[in-house]
mmCIF file of C-alpha atoms in Angstrom:
data_model
loop_
_atom_site.group_PDB
_atom_site.id
_atom_site.type_symbol
_atom_site.label_atom_id
_atom_site.label_comp_id
_atom_site.label_asym_id
_atom_site.label_seq_id
_atom_site.Cartn_x
_atom_site.Cartn_y
_atom_site.Cartn_z
ATOM 1 C CA GLN Y 1 3.557 -3.838 -12.808
ATOM 2 C CA SER Y 2 3.319 -0.310 -11.951
ATOM 3 C CA VAL Y 3 1.065 1.582 -13.795
ATOM 4 C CA LEU Y 4 1.337 5.069 -12.381
ATOM 5 C CA THR Y 5 4.509 6.461 -13.256
ATOM 6 C CA GLN Y 6 7.011 8.781 -11.160
ATOM 7 C CA PRO Y 7 10.300 10.486 -11.583
ATOM 8 C CA PRO Y 8 13.527 7.717 -10.057
ATOM 9 C CA SER Y 9 14.663 9.965 -7.750
ATOM 10 C CA VAL Y 10 14.360 14.125 -7.211
ATOM 11 C CA SER Y 11 16.989 15.809 -5.344
ATOM 12 C CA GLY Y 12 17.189 18.989 -3.199
ATOM 13 C CA ALA Y 13 19.218 21.045 -0.628
ATOM 14 C CA PRO Y 14 17.836 21.782 2.996
ATOM 15 C CA GLY Y 15 14.705 24.595 2.598
ATOM 16 C CA GLN Y 16 14.236 24.046 -0.679
ATOM 17 C CA ARG Y 17 10.988 22.701 -2.483
ATOM 18 C CA VAL Y 18 10.670 20.032 -4.156
ATOM 19 C CA THR Y 19 7.897 18.136 -6.303
ATOM 20 C CA ILE Y 20 7.113 14.682 -7.226
ATOM 21 C CA SER Y 21 4.964 13.867 -10.141
ATOM 22 C CA CYS Y 22 2.796 10.566 -10.788
ATOM 23 C CA THR Y 23 1.421 9.942 -14.103
ATOM 24 C CA GLY Y 24 -1.383 7.734 -14.686
ATOM 25 C CA SER Y 25 -4.014 6.968 -17.453
ATOM 26 C CA SER Y 26 -7.650 7.725 -18.527
ATOM 27 C CA SER Y 27 -8.264 4.411 -16.485
ATOM 28 C CA SER Y 28 -6.901 5.770 -13.097
ATOM 29 C CA ILE Y 29 -5.955 8.915 -12.548
ATOM 30 C CA GLY Y 30 -7.594 10.236 -15.264
ATOM 31 C CA ALA Y 31 -11.138 8.728 -14.733
ATOM 32 C CA GLY Y 32 -11.498 10.460 -11.439
ATOM 33 C CA TYR Y 33 -10.191 8.229 -9.182
ATOM 34 C CA ASP Y 34 -8.186 9.596 -5.738
ATOM 35 C CA VAL Y 35 -4.597 9.692 -5.282
ATOM 36 C CA HIS Y 36 -2.876 8.752 -2.198
ATOM 37 C CA TRP Y 37 1.099 8.873 -1.309
ATOM 38 C CA TYR Y 38 2.903 7.430 1.101
ATOM 39 C CA GLN Y 39 6.791 7.843 2.631
ATOM 40 C CA GLN Y 40 8.960 5.098 2.943
ATOM 41 C CA LEU Y 41 11.807 5.252 5.220
ATOM 42 C CA PRO Y 42 14.778 2.475 4.633
ATOM 43 C CA GLY Y 43 13.841 -0.532 6.486
ATOM 44 C CA THR Y 44 10.390 0.212 7.383
ATOM 45 C CA ALA Y 45 6.614 -0.031 5.896
ATOM 46 C CA PRO Y 46 5.112 2.507 3.760
ATOM 47 C CA LYS Y 47 3.086 5.445 5.898
ATOM 48 C CA LEU Y 48 0.513 7.338 4.915
ATOM 49 C CA LEU Y 49 1.067 10.834 3.907
ATOM 50 C CA ILE Y 50 -1.809 12.412 1.762
ATOM 51 C CA TYR Y 51 -4.850 11.029 1.227
ATOM 52 C CA THR Y 52 -7.886 11.829 -1.097
ATOM 53 C CA ASN Y 53 -5.358 13.749 -3.660
ATOM 54 C CA SER Y 54 -4.271 16.775 -1.117
ATOM 55 C CA ASN Y 55 -5.638 15.790 2.505
ATOM 56 C CA ARG Y 56 -2.681 15.085 5.773
ATOM 57 C CA PRO Y 57 -3.016 12.989 8.493
ATOM 58 C CA SER Y 58 -2.572 14.457 11.742
ATOM 59 C CA GLY Y 59 0.897 14.487 12.254
ATOM 60 C CA VAL Y 60 2.060 15.064 9.215
ATOM 61 C CA PRO Y 61 3.661 18.687 8.828
ATOM 62 C CA ASP Y 62 2.244 21.062 6.301
ATOM 63 C CA ARG Y 63 5.278 20.924 4.203
ATOM 64 C CA PHE Y 64 3.680 18.112 2.266
ATOM 65 C CA SER Y 65 1.375 19.011 0.120
ATOM 66 C CA GLY Y 66 -0.659 17.311 -2.605
ATOM 67 C CA SER Y 67 -2.558 18.163 -5.629
ATOM 68 C CA LYS Y 68 -4.360 16.442 -8.711
ATOM 69 C CA SER Y 69 -5.093 17.394 -12.250
ATOM 70 C CA GLY Y 70 -6.136 15.402 -15.468
ATOM 71 C CA THR Y 71 -4.036 12.035 -15.208
ATOM 72 C CA SER Y 72 -1.501 13.212 -13.059
ATOM 73 C CA ALA Y 73 -0.912 14.028 -9.607
ATOM 74 C CA SER Y 74 2.182 15.626 -7.532
ATOM 75 C CA LEU Y 75 3.627 15.801 -4.296
ATOM 76 C CA ALA Y 76 5.185 19.119 -3.040
ATOM 77 C CA ILE Y 77 7.871 19.255 -0.123
ATOM 78 C CA THR Y 78 8.386 22.545 0.732
ATOM 79 C CA GLY Y 79 11.184 23.343 3.403
ATOM 80 C CA LEU Y 80 12.763 20.330 2.519
ATOM 81 C CA GLN Y 81 14.436 18.752 5.899
ATOM 82 C CA ALA Y 82 17.540 15.891 6.426
ATOM 83 C CA GLU Y 83 14.569 13.684 7.930
ATOM 84 C CA ASP Y 84 12.879 13.912 4.677
ATOM 85 C CA GLU Y 85 14.847 11.867 2.663
ATOM 86 C CA ALA Y 86 12.929 8.746 1.739
ATOM 87 C CA ASP Y 87 11.293 6.591 -0.938
ATOM 88 C CA TYR Y 88 7.692 8.477 -1.930
ATOM 89 C CA TYR Y 89 4.666 6.538 -3.476
ATOM 90 C CA CYS Y 90 1.627 7.367 -5.199
ATOM 91 C CA GLN Y 91 -1.575 4.995 -4.904
ATOM 92 C CA SER Y 92 -4.645 5.167 -6.942
ATOM 93 C CA TYR Y 93 -7.133 2.564 -8.230
ATOM 94 C CA ASP Y 94 -7.582 1.415 -11.812
ATOM 95 C CA SER Y 95 -10.860 0.663 -13.565
ATOM 96 C CA SER Y 96 -9.480 -1.375 -16.201
ATOM 97 C CA LEU Y 97 -7.294 -3.392 -14.156
ATOM 98 C CA SER Y 98 -9.880 -4.167 -11.214
ATOM 99 C CA GLY Y 99 -7.464 -3.001 -8.375
ATOM 100 C CA TYR Y 100 -5.139 -0.882 -6.192
ATOM 101 C CA VAL Y 101 -1.835 0.249 -8.533
ATOM 102 C CA PHE Y 102 0.929 2.165 -6.930
ATOM 103 C CA GLY Y 103 3.029 4.527 -8.029
ATOM 104 C CA THR Y 104 7.351 3.265 -9.732
ATOM 105 C CA GLY Y 105 8.663 5.424 -6.481
ATOM 106 C CA THR Y 106 10.640 8.178 -6.092
ATOM 107 C CA LYS Y 107 13.994 8.537 -3.933
ATOM 108 C CA VAL Y 108 14.108 12.071 -2.388
ATOM 109 C CA THR Y 109 17.947 13.068 -1.279
ATOM 110 C CA VAL Y 110 18.652 15.757 0.472
ATOM 111 C CA LEU Y 111 21.876 17.432 -0.361
ATOM 112 C CA GLN R 1 -3.618 2.747 18.877
ATOM 113 C CA LEU R 2 -4.185 0.696 15.858
ATOM 114 C CA GLN R 3 -1.108 -2.333 15.111
ATOM 115 C CA LEU R 4 -0.673 -4.625 12.984
ATOM 116 C CA GLN R 5 2.036 -7.582 12.414
ATOM 117 C CA ALA R 6 2.518 -9.808 9.644
ATOM 118 C CA SER R 7 3.742 -13.218 10.406
ATOM 119 C CA GLY R 8 5.142 -15.920 8.377
ATOM 120 C CA PRO R 9 7.530 -18.429 7.270
ATOM 121 C CA GLY R 10 10.544 -16.773 5.949
ATOM 122 C CA LEU R 11 11.355 -19.343 3.770
ATOM 123 C CA VAL R 12 9.501 -21.187 1.090
ATOM 124 C CA LYS R 13 10.162 -23.418 -1.440
ATOM 125 C CA PRO R 14 9.307 -22.898 -5.049
ATOM 126 C CA SER R 15 5.698 -24.659 -5.980
ATOM 127 C CA GLU R 16 5.097 -24.647 -2.504
ATOM 128 C CA THR R 17 2.479 -22.575 -0.805
ATOM 129 C CA LEU R 18 2.587 -19.550 1.447
ATOM 130 C CA LEU R 19 0.839 -18.678 4.466
ATOM 131 C CA LEU R 20 1.034 -15.440 6.059
ATOM 132 C CA THR R 21 -0.971 -14.031 9.100
ATOM 133 C CA CYS R 22 -1.551 -10.289 9.959
ATOM 134 C CA SER R 23 -2.443 -10.060 14.082
ATOM 135 C CA VAL R 24 -4.453 -6.518 14.540
ATOM 136 C CA SER R 25 -4.724 -5.275 18.054
ATOM 137 C CA GLY R 26 -5.720 -1.534 19.496
ATOM 138 C CA ASP R 27 -9.082 -1.682 17.789
ATOM 139 C CA SER R 28 -11.656 -4.011 16.451
ATOM 140 C CA ILE R 29 -10.933 -6.191 13.168
ATOM 141 C CA SER R 30 -14.847 -6.850 13.073
ATOM 142 C CA SER R 31 -15.550 -2.568 12.303
ATOM 143 C CA SER R 32 -17.883 -2.277 9.710
ATOM 144 C CA SER R 33 -15.928 0.779 8.480
ATOM 145 C CA TYR R 34 -12.599 -0.935 6.885
ATOM 146 C CA TYR R 35 -11.208 -3.659 4.376
ATOM 147 C CA TRP R 36 -7.936 -4.876 5.491
ATOM 148 C CA GLY R 37 -5.538 -5.773 3.301
ATOM 149 C CA TRP R 38 -2.360 -7.329 1.827
ATOM 150 C CA ILE R 39 0.678 -5.677 -0.119
ATOM 151 C CA ARG R 40 3.745 -6.815 -1.153
ATOM 152 C CA GLN R 41 7.140 -5.143 -2.025
ATOM 153 C CA THR R 42 9.377 -7.014 -4.679
ATOM 154 C CA PRO R 43 12.282 -6.524 -6.649
ATOM 155 C CA GLY R 44 10.193 -7.182 -9.897
ATOM 156 C CA LYS R 45 7.082 -5.188 -9.043
ATOM 157 C CA GLY R 46 7.761 -2.908 -6.604
ATOM 158 C CA LEU R 47 4.899 -2.167 -4.140
ATOM 159 C CA GLU R 48 1.878 -4.628 -5.469
ATOM 160 C CA TRP R 49 -1.807 -4.680 -3.979
ATOM 161 C CA ILE R 50 -2.741 -8.605 -3.180
ATOM 162 C CA GLY R 51 -6.083 -8.470 -2.124
ATOM 163 C CA SER R 52 -8.150 -6.932 0.136
ATOM 164 C CA ILE R 53 -11.084 -8.623 2.896
ATOM 165 C CA TYR R 54 -13.929 -7.828 4.909
ATOM 166 C CA TYR R 55 -14.791 -8.631 8.261
ATOM 167 C CA THR R 56 -17.570 -10.853 6.973
ATOM 168 C CA GLY R 57 -15.328 -12.591 4.703
ATOM 169 C CA ASN R 58 -15.991 -10.921 1.591
ATOM 170 C CA THR R 59 -13.276 -11.102 -0.641
ATOM 171 C CA TYR R 60 -11.572 -9.100 -3.578
ATOM 172 C CA TYR R 61 -7.924 -10.185 -5.235
ATOM 173 C CA ASN R 62 -5.542 -8.522 -7.575
ATOM 174 C CA PRO R 63 -7.073 -10.132 -11.233
ATOM 175 C CA SER R 64 -3.613 -10.782 -11.808
ATOM 176 C CA LEU R 65 -2.898 -13.126 -8.620
ATOM 177 C CA LYS R 66 -6.143 -14.322 -8.347
ATOM 178 C CA SER R 67 -5.817 -18.036 -9.385
ATOM 179 C CA ARG R 68 -3.242 -18.395 -6.665
ATOM 180 C CA VAL R 69 -4.536 -16.299 -3.801
ATOM 181 C CA SER R 70 -7.090 -17.157 -1.018
ATOM 182 C CA MET R 71 -7.571 -14.375 2.046
ATOM 183 C CA SER R 72 -9.585 -15.656 5.426
ATOM 184 C CA ILE R 73 -10.460 -13.617 8.023
ATOM 185 C CA ASP R 74 -10.684 -15.267 12.303
ATOM 186 C CA THR R 75 -12.437 -11.768 13.759
ATOM 187 C CA SER R 76 -12.075 -13.817 17.157
ATOM 188 C CA MET R 77 -8.662 -13.792 16.844
ATOM 189 C CA MET R 78 -7.926 -10.655 15.677
ATOM 190 C CA GLN R 79 -6.398 -12.303 12.227
ATOM 191 C CA PHE R 80 -6.682 -12.287 8.801
ATOM 192 C CA SER R 81 -4.295 -14.453 6.030
ATOM 193 C CA LEU R 82 -3.518 -14.866 3.247
ATOM 194 C CA GLN R 83 -2.279 -17.822 1.276
ATOM 195 C CA LEU R 84 -0.794 -17.870 -2.181
ATOM 196 C CA THR R 85 -0.097 -21.185 -3.608
ATOM 197 C CA SER R 86 2.617 -22.479 -6.413
ATOM 198 C CA VAL R 87 5.315 -19.770 -5.452
ATOM 199 C CA THR R 88 7.942 -19.122 -7.655
ATOM 200 C CA ALA R 89 11.339 -16.930 -7.058
ATOM 201 C CA ALA R 90 9.066 -13.820 -8.633
ATOM 202 C CA ASP R 91 7.209 -13.986 -5.138
ATOM 203 C CA THR R 92 10.128 -13.219 -3.471
ATOM 204 C CA GLY R 93 9.728 -9.976 -1.302
ATOM 205 C CA VAL R 94 8.471 -8.161 1.741
ATOM 206 C CA TYR R 95 4.480 -8.834 2.573
ATOM 207 C CA PHE R 96 2.770 -5.815 4.376
ATOM 208 C CA CYS R 97 -0.505 -6.212 6.032
ATOM 209 C CA ALA R 98 -2.665 -2.882 6.047
ATOM 210 C CA ARG R 99 -6.166 -1.192 7.495
ATOM 211 C CA GLN R 100 -8.314 -0.033 4.177
ATOM 212 C CA VAL R 101 -9.663 3.164 4.828
ATOM 213 C CA GLY R 102 -11.892 5.107 2.796
ATOM 214 C CA GLY R 103 -15.195 3.639 3.283
ATOM 215 C CA LEU R 104 -17.153 1.075 1.552
ATOM 216 C CA LEU R 105 -16.848 2.492 -2.024
ATOM 217 C CA TYR R 106 -13.291 0.450 -2.161
ATOM 218 C CA PHE R 107 -12.102 2.239 -5.226
ATOM 219 C CA ARG R 108 -11.578 5.076 -2.776
ATOM 220 C CA ASN R 109 -9.532 3.417 -0.551
ATOM 221 C CA TRP R 110 -6.051 3.853 1.032
ATOM 222 C CA PHE R 111 -4.136 2.117 3.191
ATOM 223 C CA ASN R 112 -3.744 3.118 6.755
ATOM 224 C CA PRO R 113 -1.746 2.280 8.778
ATOM 225 C CA TRP R 114 0.618 -0.779 7.480
ATOM 226 C CA GLY R 115 1.946 -3.519 9.766
ATOM 227 C CA GLN R 116 5.910 -3.949 9.868
ATOM 228 C CA GLY R 117 5.844 -6.307 6.788
ATOM 229 C CA THR R 118 7.711 -9.874 6.734
ATOM 230 C CA LEU R 119 10.498 -10.767 4.382
ATOM 231 C CA VAL R 120 9.166 -13.954 2.394
ATOM 232 C CA THR R 121 12.317 -15.627 0.109
ATOM 233 C CA VAL R 122 11.443 -18.365 -2.333
ATOM 234 C CA SER R 123 14.108 -20.667 -2.948
ATOM 235 C CA SER R 124 15.095 -24.377 -2.915
#
């Protein structure tokens, strides 16, 4: 079961800003473990979007940004575009589970 | 450009053993910088890390699956494999292989890139 909690869905009009939260615990994000974010388009594999809390791989638009504080992390999408409609997942490490954990996933809808 | 491709039987009977292979191309599987991992996506648990393997054969597994999981690597064939025993319907899902990035402090790792995934259905 996922130990990182995300809202099931968020939506916004084109051009707007949306944020996705990722809430962990004292044995995951709160213990200082890094958070990474993935985008999954329908029928495809997850694609790395943000690594080590706030870093973008080359090729990822700067409309995507990440942050981390306490036991939570956030992904922000500014200037929302139709192509951003996808599922988004956070990932970290959990010391009590001795492994990598993923978020429950958030579906982003562009209105 | 690194590419990974997971393959295996699409249908497995309950209680049997699932065997999947991930073929790597575009970069060396023997790099000392990376682990290689398996992740699955199931209706019941979403994305779930299964286990990881180093080119030396060193492995670490998700404790919740450890009793049923075994991974191996064949550097000459540029492949690594996953064996999951005693499968049930709960193991039905899409299985992805991926390269683990972020150094040998494995708790800092993330997955990039991912293979396209292979659908496994457990049914009699």
